Each structure stands twice: as C-alpha cells, then as structure tokens.
Coordinates of C-alpha atoms in Angstrom, one line a residue:
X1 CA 31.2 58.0 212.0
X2 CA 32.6 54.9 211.0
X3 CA 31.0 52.2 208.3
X4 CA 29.9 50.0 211.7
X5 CA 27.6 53.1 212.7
X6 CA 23.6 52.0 211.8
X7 CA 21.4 54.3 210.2
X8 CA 18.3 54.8 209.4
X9 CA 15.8 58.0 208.1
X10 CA 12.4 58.7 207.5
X11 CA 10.7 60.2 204.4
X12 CA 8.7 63.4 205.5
X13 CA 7.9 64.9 202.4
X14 CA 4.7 66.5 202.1
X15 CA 3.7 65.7 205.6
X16 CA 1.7 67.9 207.9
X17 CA 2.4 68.6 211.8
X18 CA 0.2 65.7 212.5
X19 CA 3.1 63.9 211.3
X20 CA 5.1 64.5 214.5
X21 CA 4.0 61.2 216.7
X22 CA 4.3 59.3 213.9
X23 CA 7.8 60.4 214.3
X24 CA 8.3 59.6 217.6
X25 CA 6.7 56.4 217.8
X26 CA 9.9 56.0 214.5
X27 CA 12.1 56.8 217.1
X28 CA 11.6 54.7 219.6
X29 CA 11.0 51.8 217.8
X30 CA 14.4 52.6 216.0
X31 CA 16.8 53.1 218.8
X32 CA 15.0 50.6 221.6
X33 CA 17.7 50.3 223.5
X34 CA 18.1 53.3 225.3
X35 CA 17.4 54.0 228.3
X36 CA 14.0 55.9 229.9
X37 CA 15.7 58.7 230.3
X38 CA 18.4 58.9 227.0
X39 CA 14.9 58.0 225.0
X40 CA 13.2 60.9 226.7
X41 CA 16.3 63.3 225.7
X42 CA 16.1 62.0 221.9
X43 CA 12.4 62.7 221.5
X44 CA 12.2 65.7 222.8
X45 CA 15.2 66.6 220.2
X46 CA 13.5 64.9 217.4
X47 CA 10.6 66.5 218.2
X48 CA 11.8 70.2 218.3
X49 CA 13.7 69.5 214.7
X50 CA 10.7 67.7 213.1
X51 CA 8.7 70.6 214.4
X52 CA 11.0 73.4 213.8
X53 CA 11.0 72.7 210.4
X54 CA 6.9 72.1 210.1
X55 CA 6.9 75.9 211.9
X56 CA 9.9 78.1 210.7
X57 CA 10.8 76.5 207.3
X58 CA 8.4 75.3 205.2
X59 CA 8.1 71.1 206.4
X60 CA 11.0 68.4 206.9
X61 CA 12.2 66.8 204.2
X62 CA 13.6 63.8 206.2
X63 CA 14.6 63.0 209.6
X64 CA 17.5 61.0 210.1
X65 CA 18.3 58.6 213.0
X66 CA 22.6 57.3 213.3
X67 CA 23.7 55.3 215.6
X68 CA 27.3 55.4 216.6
X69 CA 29.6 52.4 217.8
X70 CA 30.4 54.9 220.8
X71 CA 28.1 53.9 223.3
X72 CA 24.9 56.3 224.7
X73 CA 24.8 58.1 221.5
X74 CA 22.8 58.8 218.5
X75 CA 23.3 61.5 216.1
X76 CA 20.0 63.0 215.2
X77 CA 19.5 65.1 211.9
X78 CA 16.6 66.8 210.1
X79 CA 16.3 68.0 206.5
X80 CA 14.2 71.0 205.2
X81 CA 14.7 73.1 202.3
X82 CA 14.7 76.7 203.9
X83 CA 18.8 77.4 204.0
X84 CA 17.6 79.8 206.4
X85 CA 19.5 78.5 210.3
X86 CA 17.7 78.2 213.3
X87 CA 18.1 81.0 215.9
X88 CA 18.6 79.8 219.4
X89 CA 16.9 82.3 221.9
X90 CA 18.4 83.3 225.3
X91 CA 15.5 81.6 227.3
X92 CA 13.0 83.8 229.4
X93 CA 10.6 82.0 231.8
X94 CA 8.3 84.9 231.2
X95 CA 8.1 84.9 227.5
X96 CA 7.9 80.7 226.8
X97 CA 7.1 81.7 223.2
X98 CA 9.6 83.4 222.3
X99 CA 10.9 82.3 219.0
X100 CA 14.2 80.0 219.7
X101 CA 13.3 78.3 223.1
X102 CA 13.6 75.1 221.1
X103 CA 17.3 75.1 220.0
X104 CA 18.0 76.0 223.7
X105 CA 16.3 72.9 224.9
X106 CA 18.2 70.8 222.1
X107 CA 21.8 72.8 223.3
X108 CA 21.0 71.2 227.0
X109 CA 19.7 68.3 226.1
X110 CA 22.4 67.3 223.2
X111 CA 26.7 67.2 223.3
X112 CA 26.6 69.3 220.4
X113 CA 24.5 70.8 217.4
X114 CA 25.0 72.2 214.0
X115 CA 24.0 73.4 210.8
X116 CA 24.7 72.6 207.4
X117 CA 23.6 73.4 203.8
X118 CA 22.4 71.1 201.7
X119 CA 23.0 73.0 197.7
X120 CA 21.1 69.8 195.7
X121 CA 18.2 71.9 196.9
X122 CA 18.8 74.4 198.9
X123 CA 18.0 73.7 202.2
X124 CA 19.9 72.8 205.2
X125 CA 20.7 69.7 207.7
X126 CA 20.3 71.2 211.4

C-alpha cells in the first residue's frame, strides 16, 4: 500500500454483537463509491470478520477499512485479541453450521486473505 492509499478504522472495543449494523452502516458510508454489487461483497466480508471475532474470539478490537489507489479494491482487516486463526471449513450444504462456512464465503468473495499476529497484545489481524 502506498502513502496515497486512504484509511480509516473503527473502535470496537467492548462492543456487543449488536454492534454489527452499526458496522455496516460504517462501511458503506466509508467506501460510497462502490458499486451495488462490490459494496455487497465488502459487507458481507466485514460482516463475517466483525462477527467471527464477536463468536470465536472473545469481541473485535477494531475493524479497519484501506483503500488502495488500484482501482475496485479495498483491503478489509479486523482486530481481536485471541492469536487463535480462523479455520476455514470445506462447505457442506447439509451442515450450514458447521464451524468455518464463514472464511469460505470471504475466500470466494475476496482476492486474498490472511492472518497475522499482533504481540502488543496478543491477538491477531485476520
């Protein structure tokens, strides 16, 4: 990412699950240029991050919105203090809970996805 990139994030410390349209409606006011169908695709990867974390790892710490110069794209990142990674499930349409559906919707949906730790407390990015 290069210094012309724009950022912006979003406290969630301490927040709840009813948190998560709160975070949307952030997102969409923050990147309003998209398209219907590229804002779609970014809130429903926002969502399973913010949500993830809520679920699996104890509550965000911050969700973090980048956008690069490179046109249609917009790096997406969420804070949480477990340094435990997500586990991406091989998806079964006869077992939709099965833990890991979510990181298999954010591999389709996204160019790319990782993970890393965060040691000033422990946690991770995803």
């Amino acid at each position: 990412m290069s210094g012309d990139d724009a950022a912006w994030s979003v406290d969630l410390r301490g927040t709840d699950p009813s948190a998560l349209s709160g975070v949307r409606r952030w997102t969409a006011r923050t990147v309003p240029r998209l398209g219907p169908d590229h804002l779609s695709d970014l809130l429903i990867v926002i969502d399973e991050l913010v949500a993830n974390a809520y679920l699996h790892r104890g509550g965000p710490v911050e969700a973090r919105l980048t956008v690069p110069t490179t046109p249609c794209r917009v790096v997406v990142e969420v804070e949480d203090h477990s340094p435990i990674h997500p586990v991406q499930g091989i998806p079964r349409p006869d077992l939709p809970e099965m833990p890991g559906q979510g990181m298999s919707v954010i591999r389709k949906l996204a160019d790319s996805w990782g993970v890393h730790e965060n040691p000033d407390f422990g946690g991770k990015t995803v």
